[in-house]
């Protein structure tokens, strides 16, 4: 008879629309190994869960641990999650509806599982280990195809009754603006996301105002990614720099209103666009915040860039799972 | 030698710009008695503190208790408060700057004193005893001359590093709007406060579009109070009803964005304007929220009117003082 191993390690899992990643952390949340796979949402729920399970197994093997050493699994999902039950209520990228991800993974691995929103996981990661480490109050803003947000207050992710909240992408910034995916007009997301920027950039390229972008990426929104925007700016496309700065200013204005509401110690900016253009995005957001926020709150608010990049989500999800277990134990 | 009395009673104190009120509560926060006085901010700090002390003494007498029975004093102040030290940093209505109100009152009464923002006190009162009782997450919006807000999450008032926050009055709702007292353009406060409504109403009266308001209150903003607006609407001034409804819609739009951010269980509306026109204000705010907030969050958010009126602030301030003492004891 062999002793069962001590459960000391954690999985952080990032379930993205196109790719998934499992990362193994030791008891001090140092990364041991990781495994990436394509998500293949079109293969359905059952196959999707099998892929997640396989990816976790592979990450364990990569890290020279066995799944029986896992103390818990934290998952971040880009969709609507029933937080109390760990059910993925809907996830457009994956085509999932009402999937009991927590239950399924607990059954397969016999350890606690938490499922949260992917942006919350990223902001929590920055709070625990990154550029917002130890802040009493953190607002995270992650512009990408959409614009996600999260709010950590005194160590907890602020949430709604059933679901995650902080949908900063759907605050209205321009009543005369564009139609948003949510059906309303002029939401921050439809005015200042990477997709909004790409759309303006494509027009500039089409008009001949962004020759470098036109040469490198053309006018197809599918090809105008953060990296292409950054390269075009480096190559001298002033129009693209203006477009990005204007979007960052709008992000900053919305963030400034949030400073007036919540007076956070730290605002952390993350996501692909910010990683590709850190200085321009930071400056642009700061300009916007400075214009909108009240002086007293500005003094105590630091605006910063994500330190952990892709790792923020997996480390945050894993650490949140630990936090929830600690809360349960202390009750 | 006599036994010193048990300290079981609480004072809630509302330090307004024109009047102050002390209320005595028993251990179960039932009101025993109260005393009102004019504030007379122009008499200076020393005289002001003396007036506060006298008012508390009188309220005790009125309630047949002695000050030695006080377990604590909670004060709500319409200004900037250093929350950790109970110092009134600035209070425009009173002309106070850097007044150690907590220290002074502790010296005079020998019991714990907490000083918080008056709107936070009101929202906390509604959370503990009023129309938001027991809600996990409450946003309070109190439109008056300005527009104040507060956010209670899992039993705590959400605050900034040093000061209270939730300055909902200074979120931007109209980039083409009016100049706000804060120096920026189109803040909610400058578009939808009682003062903003009075300003539009005065114009309607001047133009002859609000004959009842004109007859009762004229065109002086000083005389167009909430009661006068309510009477004019009852007497048939459709223009005034439209003006109030439009302001309530704007409040609702701003509140809708906050629903997307914080997904509160309850939004409580309070203050003089809401008390004078509860149905119109509630309907108008609901219309605005319904247009802006995301469907999933709308379902779990109840919008309601303050139940405690003037009492919300004093009961809330007193109960918050108790809450802080309990937190200290449990540490």
XYZ file of C-alpha atoms in Angstrom:
662
model
C 0.000 0.000 0.000
C 1.355 3.444 -0.949
C 0.616 6.722 0.790
C -1.525 9.073 -1.258
C 0.533 12.141 -2.210
C 0.004 15.470 -0.416
C -2.233 17.857 -2.317
C 0.000 20.932 -2.559
C -0.053 22.018 -6.219
C -2.468 24.149 -8.220
C -3.705 24.304 -11.774
C -4.524 27.621 -13.386
C -6.544 27.150 -16.539
C -7.279 29.705 -19.239
C -10.126 28.597 -21.487
C -9.866 30.944 -24.444
C -12.025 31.050 -27.544
C -9.219 29.834 -29.816
C -6.701 28.277 -27.449
C -6.631 26.876 -23.950
C -3.734 26.733 -21.496
C -3.119 24.763 -18.307
C -0.304 25.847 -15.975
C 0.942 23.999 -12.896
C 2.010 25.966 -9.811
C 3.658 24.783 -6.633
C 2.405 25.734 -3.167
C 4.084 29.151 -3.474
C 2.506 29.710 -6.917
C 5.788 29.379 -8.726
C 5.148 28.078 -12.273
C 6.389 24.545 -12.935
C 5.086 23.738 -16.394
C 2.334 24.448 -18.844
C 0.511 23.032 -21.826
C -1.381 24.768 -24.626
C -3.987 23.314 -26.994
C -6.424 24.649 -29.548
C -9.915 25.032 -28.097
C -11.971 23.697 -31.038
C -15.277 24.951 -29.665
C -17.140 23.452 -32.636
C -16.506 19.906 -31.377
C -19.088 20.346 -28.619
C -19.218 20.258 -24.855
C -18.187 16.678 -24.167
C -15.140 16.844 -26.447
C -14.298 20.264 -24.995
C -14.218 18.959 -21.437
C -12.131 15.966 -22.546
C -9.630 18.368 -24.142
C -9.459 20.393 -20.905
C -8.846 17.237 -18.867
C -6.137 16.023 -21.274
C -4.457 19.434 -21.226
C -4.358 19.384 -17.416
C -2.933 15.850 -17.447
C -0.250 16.895 -19.957
C 0.651 19.985 -17.900
C 1.034 17.779 -14.807
C 3.284 15.379 -16.700
C 5.308 18.307 -18.048
C 5.729 19.468 -14.426
C 6.614 16.004 -13.090
C 3.636 15.800 -10.769
C 0.637 13.490 -10.709
C -2.946 14.834 -10.663
C -3.355 13.384 -7.166
C -1.015 16.144 -5.976
C -3.458 18.860 -7.022
C -4.918 20.974 -4.200
C -7.263 22.723 -6.606
C -8.002 23.901 -10.126
C -8.937 27.482 -10.991
C -10.439 28.154 -14.413
C -10.954 31.483 -16.192
C -13.665 31.547 -18.875
C -14.482 34.335 -21.376
C -18.213 34.124 -20.788
C -21.045 34.215 -18.309
C -20.328 32.002 -15.279
C -22.666 31.063 -12.432
C -20.043 31.780 -9.791
C -21.648 29.926 -6.898
C -21.919 26.674 -8.854
C -19.081 26.990 -11.364
C -21.448 26.565 -14.297
C -20.588 28.139 -17.651
C -23.978 29.696 -18.423
C -22.964 30.865 -21.870
C -19.736 31.288 -23.756
C -20.169 32.628 -27.278
C -16.646 31.707 -28.466
C -17.100 28.081 -27.456
C -20.819 27.771 -28.157
C -21.287 26.410 -24.621
C -24.537 26.763 -22.687
C -25.146 25.622 -19.090
C -22.030 23.478 -18.799
C -21.262 22.297 -15.252
C -17.514 22.721 -15.659
C -16.838 22.771 -11.914
C -18.766 19.542 -11.362
C -17.144 17.751 -14.297
C -13.587 18.684 -13.321
C -14.174 17.880 -9.636
C -15.410 14.455 -10.692
C -12.352 13.820 -12.860
C -9.682 15.188 -10.482
C -11.210 14.812 -7.006
C -10.060 18.281 -5.907
C -11.804 21.659 -5.468
C -12.473 23.588 -8.676
C -13.435 27.252 -9.089
C -14.643 28.806 -12.326
C -14.503 32.577 -12.789
C -14.489 35.148 -15.544
C -11.167 35.285 -17.410
C -10.664 39.037 -16.936
C -11.329 38.738 -13.196
C -8.701 35.997 -13.146
C -6.211 38.254 -14.931
C -6.817 41.212 -12.636
C -6.599 38.958 -9.579
C -3.298 37.585 -10.910
C -1.893 41.109 -11.214
C -3.165 41.848 -7.688
C -1.547 38.771 -6.152
C 1.696 38.586 -8.140
C 1.992 41.423 -10.651
C 1.934 45.170 -11.018
C -0.990 45.666 -8.604
C 0.520 43.434 -5.926
C -0.867 44.128 -2.486
C -3.076 47.080 -3.524
C -6.104 47.560 -1.293
C -8.256 48.404 -4.298
C -7.527 47.537 -7.938
C -9.411 48.241 -11.152
C -8.237 46.197 -14.133
C -9.013 47.165 -17.727
C -8.149 44.723 -20.507
C -8.931 46.033 -23.990
C -8.984 43.396 -26.724
C -11.649 42.453 -29.250
C -13.980 43.609 -26.489
C -13.036 45.474 -23.324
C -13.149 43.550 -20.076
C -12.740 44.814 -16.541
C -12.410 43.593 -12.990
C -12.402 45.132 -9.524
C -10.512 43.710 -6.559
C -11.322 45.296 -3.200
C -9.513 44.281 -0.019
C -8.563 40.908 -1.457
C -11.889 39.954 -3.003
C -13.160 40.040 -6.563
C -16.257 42.236 -6.502
C -19.122 40.296 -8.089
C -22.820 40.473 -8.851
C -25.479 38.294 -7.251
C -24.913 35.359 -9.609
C -22.360 36.478 -12.154
C -19.154 38.417 -12.473
C -19.576 42.105 -13.148
C -17.462 45.162 -13.991
C -18.565 45.339 -17.604
C -16.628 48.532 -18.196
C -16.817 47.855 -21.932
C -20.513 48.651 -21.798
C -20.406 52.035 -20.125
C -21.536 54.664 -22.596
C -18.804 57.038 -23.739
C -20.386 58.467 -26.888
C -24.163 58.898 -27.233
C -23.581 59.645 -30.950
C -21.282 56.663 -31.364
C -21.333 53.279 -33.074
C -23.682 50.351 -32.597
C -22.262 47.969 -30.005
C -22.515 44.194 -30.007
C -24.751 44.507 -26.946
C -27.343 46.382 -29.022
C -26.772 49.803 -27.486
C -24.982 52.857 -28.852
C -21.559 54.260 -28.081
C -20.363 51.772 -25.444
C -16.662 52.052 -24.593
C -16.131 48.685 -26.275
C -17.497 49.829 -29.610
C -15.477 53.061 -29.513
C -12.113 52.048 -28.079
C -11.519 48.290 -28.283
C -8.859 46.713 -30.480
C -11.646 45.954 -32.953
C -12.804 49.600 -32.926
C -9.226 50.715 -33.514
C -8.780 48.167 -36.315
C -11.936 49.449 -37.955
C -10.709 53.062 -37.948
C -7.240 51.905 -38.979
C -8.661 49.969 -41.955
C -10.415 53.117 -43.125
C -7.173 55.078 -42.806
C -5.364 52.396 -44.797
C -8.094 52.362 -47.455
C -7.871 56.164 -47.776
C -4.100 55.954 -48.192
C -3.356 57.613 -44.841
C -1.557 54.575 -43.395
C 0.757 53.226 -46.094
C 2.749 50.983 -43.765
C -0.324 49.338 -42.323
C -1.766 48.924 -45.825
C 1.411 47.208 -47.031
C 1.716 44.933 -44.016
C -1.871 44.039 -43.161
C -4.229 45.448 -45.794
C -7.744 46.559 -44.956
C -9.201 43.328 -43.562
C -10.123 43.636 -39.864
C -9.078 40.009 -39.442
C -5.493 40.943 -40.276
C -5.228 44.225 -38.375
C -4.068 42.788 -35.043
C -2.285 44.601 -32.209
C 1.132 43.639 -33.559
C 0.339 45.048 -37.015
C -0.834 48.332 -35.473
C 2.365 48.577 -33.424
C 4.540 47.916 -36.469
C 2.708 50.481 -38.583
C 3.241 53.111 -35.888
C 6.925 52.240 -35.616
C 7.200 52.511 -39.406
C 5.744 56.022 -39.284
C 1.963 55.827 -39.803
C 0.982 58.924 -37.787
C -2.713 58.357 -38.475
C -2.583 54.985 -36.717
C -0.827 56.520 -33.727
C -3.575 59.158 -33.555
C -6.304 56.526 -33.750
C -4.757 54.443 -30.973
C -4.113 57.484 -28.782
C -7.695 58.654 -29.211
C -8.998 55.224 -28.187
C -6.671 55.234 -25.174
C -7.972 58.702 -24.232
C -11.532 57.340 -24.316
C -10.514 54.391 -22.163
C -8.969 56.935 -19.820
C -12.119 59.057 -19.687
C -14.170 56.015 -18.720
C -11.479 55.035 -16.228
C -11.553 58.591 -14.831
C -15.246 58.286 -14.059
C -14.463 54.999 -12.337
C -11.752 56.736 -10.302
C -14.416 59.206 -9.143
C -16.656 56.307 -8.174
C -14.248 53.832 -6.621
C -11.007 55.721 -5.966
C -8.802 52.659 -6.560
C -5.146 52.620 -5.499
C -4.174 50.987 -8.773
C -5.502 50.789 -12.304
C -3.828 47.993 -14.239
C -4.021 47.862 -18.022
C -3.579 44.535 -19.766
C -4.362 42.554 -22.902
C -2.769 42.242 -26.326
C -3.148 45.872 -27.405
C -1.488 47.125 -24.215
C 1.301 44.555 -24.544
C 1.971 45.609 -28.131
C 1.870 49.364 -27.420
C 2.555 49.806 -23.695
C 3.875 53.394 -23.699
C 1.304 54.830 -26.083
C -1.596 53.105 -24.311
C -0.397 54.111 -20.838
C 0.137 57.747 -21.844
C -3.198 57.916 -23.651
C -5.097 56.429 -20.728
C -3.326 58.739 -18.265
C -4.322 61.780 -20.348
C -7.956 60.671 -20.281
C -7.971 59.891 -16.577
C -6.326 63.214 -15.722
C -9.059 65.062 -17.587
C -11.951 63.284 -15.875
C -10.879 62.278 -12.389
C -11.086 64.526 -9.339
C -7.757 65.828 -8.042
C -7.995 64.213 -4.595
C -8.483 60.759 -6.080
C -5.816 61.200 -8.766
C -3.138 61.622 -6.119
C -3.714 58.187 -4.651
C -4.240 56.309 -7.938
C -1.367 54.694 -9.805
C -1.925 53.641 -13.430
C 0.213 50.731 -14.493
C 0.745 48.063 -17.141
C 0.218 44.328 -16.598
C 3.443 42.673 -15.514
C 2.458 39.043 -16.028
C 1.068 39.146 -19.564
C -0.487 35.817 -20.545
C 0.406 34.402 -17.132
C -1.894 36.793 -15.229
C -4.989 34.721 -16.030
C -3.659 31.285 -15.108
C -1.832 32.402 -11.955
C -4.841 34.476 -10.911
C -7.302 31.632 -11.483
C -5.121 29.224 -9.485
C -4.595 31.686 -6.629
C -8.315 32.508 -6.494
C -9.062 28.808 -6.089
C -6.697 28.770 -3.091
C -8.306 31.952 -1.692
C -11.778 30.394 -1.861
C -10.557 27.235 -0.108
C -9.007 29.379 2.641
C -12.255 31.300 3.098
C -14.153 28.020 3.392
C -11.685 26.630 5.920
C -11.731 29.775 8.068
C -15.535 29.748 8.336
C -19.483 55.835 45.225
C -21.889 55.191 42.357
C -21.498 52.657 39.567
C -20.742 54.221 36.203
C -23.644 53.559 33.833
C -23.366 50.913 31.102
C -22.481 52.331 27.718
C -25.318 50.986 25.564
C -26.694 53.941 23.614
C -25.612 55.572 20.361
C -25.651 59.054 18.891
C -26.186 59.569 15.191
C -25.246 63.076 14.146
C -26.024 64.824 10.872
C -23.856 67.920 10.393
C -25.619 69.745 7.559
C -24.641 73.024 5.959
C -27.664 74.861 7.379
C -28.850 72.630 10.221
C -27.472 69.924 12.424
C -29.303 67.060 14.128
C -28.387 64.694 16.944
C -30.480 61.550 17.480
C -30.208 59.099 20.373
C -30.660 55.385 19.727
C -30.882 52.503 22.164
C -28.829 49.323 21.801
C -31.267 48.037 19.155
C -31.059 51.328 17.231
C -34.592 52.358 18.120
C -34.809 56.159 18.168
C -35.348 57.694 21.605
C -35.079 61.422 21.020
C -33.500 64.039 18.846
C -32.449 67.665 18.770
C -32.024 70.050 15.842
C -30.069 73.311 15.718
C -28.941 75.752 13.054
C -25.360 75.108 11.971
C -24.107 78.727 11.761
C -20.927 77.800 9.908
C -19.836 81.459 9.903
C -19.173 81.385 13.661
C -16.029 79.312 13.147
C -14.697 75.942 14.162
C -14.568 76.299 17.946
C -18.139 77.613 18.170
C -19.245 74.930 15.714
C -17.859 72.096 17.848
C -19.444 73.645 20.940
C -22.810 73.699 19.161
C -22.404 70.034 18.210
C -21.568 69.121 21.803
C -24.548 71.094 23.148
C -26.870 69.499 20.603
C -25.726 66.026 21.674
C -26.221 66.940 25.343
C -29.724 68.235 24.602
C -30.626 65.094 22.620
C -29.469 62.956 25.562
C -31.585 64.981 27.967
C -34.546 64.742 25.591
C -34.053 60.948 25.625
C -33.634 60.718 29.423
C -30.108 59.376 29.255
C -26.789 60.792 30.410
C -23.799 61.130 28.042
C -21.961 58.532 30.150
C -24.379 55.966 28.699
C -23.083 56.537 25.168
C -21.317 53.590 23.519
C -20.356 55.719 20.527
C -21.077 58.692 18.317
C -21.345 58.477 14.522
C -21.218 61.706 12.535
C -22.086 62.304 8.883
C -20.473 65.346 7.245
C -21.155 66.851 3.788
C -17.506 67.258 2.936
C -14.140 65.610 2.584
C -13.297 63.457 5.613
C -10.008 61.730 6.462
C -11.734 58.471 7.339
C -8.895 56.862 9.276
C -8.545 59.803 11.640
C -12.030 61.333 11.596
C -10.689 64.684 10.470
C -12.925 66.993 8.430
C -10.423 67.940 5.717
C -12.735 70.446 4.072
C -16.394 71.269 4.242
C -17.445 74.120 1.947
C -20.844 74.711 3.594
C -19.264 75.142 7.027
C -16.007 76.741 5.945
C -14.128 74.098 7.932
C -10.605 72.959 7.093
C -8.612 70.232 8.880
C -10.892 69.977 11.909
C -10.194 66.981 14.153
C -13.848 66.330 14.863
C -13.283 62.754 16.022
C -10.582 63.810 18.488
C -12.622 66.716 19.870
C -15.766 64.678 20.420
C -13.862 61.751 21.923
C -12.271 64.160 24.381
C -15.639 65.626 25.376
C -17.632 62.388 25.604
C -15.020 59.702 26.354
C -16.537 57.257 23.859
C -15.575 56.101 20.339
C -16.445 58.512 17.532
C -16.541 57.850 13.778
C -16.828 60.549 11.130
C -17.979 59.642 7.622
C -19.470 61.264 4.547
C -23.150 62.140 5.011
C -24.340 60.298 1.889
C -22.449 57.159 2.913
C -24.220 57.452 6.277
C -27.608 57.714 4.557
C -26.994 54.754 2.265
C -25.697 52.696 5.192
C -28.823 53.611 7.156
C -31.028 52.364 4.317
C -28.905 49.194 4.176
C -29.184 48.480 7.889
C -32.752 49.590 8.582
C -34.479 50.841 5.444
C -35.423 49.888 1.920
C -32.082 48.197 1.158
C -32.092 46.187 4.383
C -29.868 43.140 4.197
C -28.863 43.577 0.537
C -25.475 42.084 -0.287
C -24.656 45.014 -2.542
C -26.306 48.455 -2.476
C -25.776 51.573 -4.558
C -27.336 54.725 -3.108
C -28.006 57.838 -5.187
C -29.124 61.008 -3.411
C -29.851 63.913 -5.761
C -30.080 67.320 -4.098
C -28.210 70.561 -4.769
C -25.461 68.187 -5.823
C -25.731 64.450 -6.397
C -24.142 62.177 -3.832
C -23.660 58.442 -3.927
C -22.542 55.547 -1.780
C -21.782 51.862 -2.280
C -22.225 49.215 0.417
C -20.772 45.805 -0.407
C -21.164 42.838 1.927
C -21.710 45.078 4.931
C -18.945 47.599 4.325
C -18.937 51.101 2.890
C -16.585 51.006 -0.092
C -14.028 53.788 0.349
C -10.908 55.276 -1.212
C -7.440 55.184 0.323
C -8.030 58.218 2.556
C -11.462 59.547 1.716
C -14.965 58.423 0.897
C -15.647 57.878 -2.773
C -18.568 57.091 -5.104
C -18.769 60.583 -6.554
C -21.483 59.559 -8.996
C -22.359 63.246 -9.425
C -19.117 63.721 -11.315
C -19.468 61.010 -13.917
C -19.831 62.615 -17.324
C -23.258 62.206 -18.912
C -23.151 64.945 -21.547
C -19.898 65.994 -23.242
C -21.820 68.979 -24.701
C -23.360 69.847 -21.359
C -23.080 72.576 -18.745
C -20.091 73.693 -16.709
C -19.994 71.821 -13.411
C -18.898 73.198 -10.056
C -15.921 70.828 -10.262
C -14.653 72.673 -13.348
C -15.460 69.949 -15.867
C -18.253 69.714 -18.433
C -21.487 67.739 -18.389
C -21.149 65.926 -15.049
C -24.334 64.197 -13.893
C -24.586 66.752 -11.093
C -24.675 69.707 -13.462
C -27.250 68.034 -15.727
C -29.635 66.315 -13.343
C -29.386 67.655 -9.776
C -32.174 69.567 -8.076
C -30.226 72.724 -8.926
C -30.009 71.723 -12.616
C -33.756 71.040 -12.633
C -34.463 74.358 -10.904
C -32.383 76.130 -13.529
C -34.366 74.600 -16.401
C -37.617 75.140 -14.510
C -36.808 78.816 -13.982
C -36.316 79.211 -17.732
C -39.652 77.497 -18.389
C -41.313 79.817 -15.869
C -39.672 82.879 -17.423
C -40.877 81.819 -20.888
C -44.405 81.388 -19.583
C -44.397 77.591 -19.981
C -44.861 76.897 -16.258
C -47.539 79.284 -14.988
C -48.105 77.465 -11.708
C -44.423 77.429 -10.817
C -44.156 81.088 -11.818
C -47.046 82.037 -9.554
C -45.827 80.017 -6.579
C -42.039 80.383 -6.712
C -41.086 82.850 -9.446
C -37.832 82.508 -11.379
C -35.294 82.711 -8.547
C -33.333 79.466 -8.151
C -33.313 80.105 -4.408
C -37.081 79.678 -4.300
C -37.486 76.752 -6.709
C -37.129 73.965 -4.147
C -38.261 70.353 -4.476
C -41.625 71.114 -2.855
C -42.331 73.945 -5.304
C -41.527 71.683 -8.254
C -43.860 68.996 -6.905
C -46.686 71.478 -6.405
C -46.277 72.938 -9.880
C -46.505 69.455 -11.402
C -49.610 68.647 -9.360
C -51.140 71.950 -10.497
C -50.589 70.971 -14.131
C -47.228 72.379 -15.314
C -46.403 69.719 -17.923
C -43.088 71.399 -18.775
C -41.865 70.921 -15.212
C -42.876 67.272 -15.258
C -40.897 66.831 -18.492
C -37.852 68.555 -17.029
C -37.878 66.377 -13.913
C -38.469 63.202 -15.913
C -35.586 64.027 -18.228
C -33.272 64.582 -15.257
C -34.437 61.305 -13.723
C -33.727 59.550 -17.047
C -30.178 60.929 -16.983
C -29.736 59.750 -13.398
C -30.994 56.382 -14.604
C -28.536 56.260 -17.519
C -25.645 56.900 -15.149
C -27.084 54.347 -12.750
C -27.398 51.872 -15.636
C -23.683 52.120 -16.353
C -23.092 51.506 -12.655
C -25.321 48.431 -12.832
C -23.064 47.143 -15.632
C -20.027 47.785 -13.460
C -21.153 46.658 -10.028
C -24.362 44.655 -10.529
C -25.860 45.751 -7.190
C -28.871 43.948 -5.706
C -30.453 47.264 -4.750
C -30.326 50.847 -5.925
C -31.840 53.183 -3.339
C -32.840 56.714 -4.282
C -33.041 59.351 -1.565
C -32.873 63.058 -0.822
C -35.356 65.921 -0.956
C -36.205 65.717 -4.652
C -36.993 62.012 -4.428
C -39.057 62.532 -1.273
C -41.092 65.279 -2.952
C -41.644 63.366 -6.212
C -41.165 59.679 -5.436
C -43.197 58.146 -8.267
C -41.954 60.410 -11.039
C -38.328 60.074 -9.921
C -38.539 56.286 -9.537
C -40.198 55.835 -12.949
C -37.755 58.187 -14.642
C -34.729 56.473 -13.136
C -36.092 53.038 -14.022
C -36.553 54.105 -17.659
C -32.941 55.292 -17.797
C -31.540 52.177 -16.126
C -33.548 49.887 -18.401
C -32.065 51.565 -21.453
C -28.452 51.293 -20.308
C -28.069 48.231 -18.128
C -27.429 44.725 -19.443
C -30.349 42.317 -19.217
C -28.655 39.793 -16.927
C -27.881 42.438 -14.316
C -31.300 44.114 -14.571
C -33.008 40.940 -13.410
C -31.227 40.916 -10.076
C -31.356 44.668 -9.390
C -34.227 46.258 -7.496
C -34.630 50.049 -7.658
C -36.259 51.533 -4.610
C -36.986 54.735 -2.712
C -35.463 55.655 0.656
C -37.682 54.499 3.509
C -36.106 56.434 6.352
C -35.981 59.937 4.866
C -34.078 62.330 7.144
C -33.469 59.512 9.622
C -31.316 57.492 7.199
C -28.256 59.653 7.882
C -28.381 59.681 11.674
C -29.312 56.008 12.059
C -26.693 55.047 9.492
C -23.942 57.109 11.142
C -24.748 55.605 14.561
C -24.896 52.045 13.235
C -21.634 52.499 11.325
C -19.947 53.565 14.568
C -21.159 50.309 16.144
C -19.967 48.327 13.093
C -16.468 49.805 13.349
C -16.302 49.005 17.079
C -17.341 45.424 16.328
C -14.652 45.100 13.657
C -12.051 46.392 16.129
C -13.190 43.987 18.844
C -13.177 40.981 16.502
C -9.567 41.657 15.440
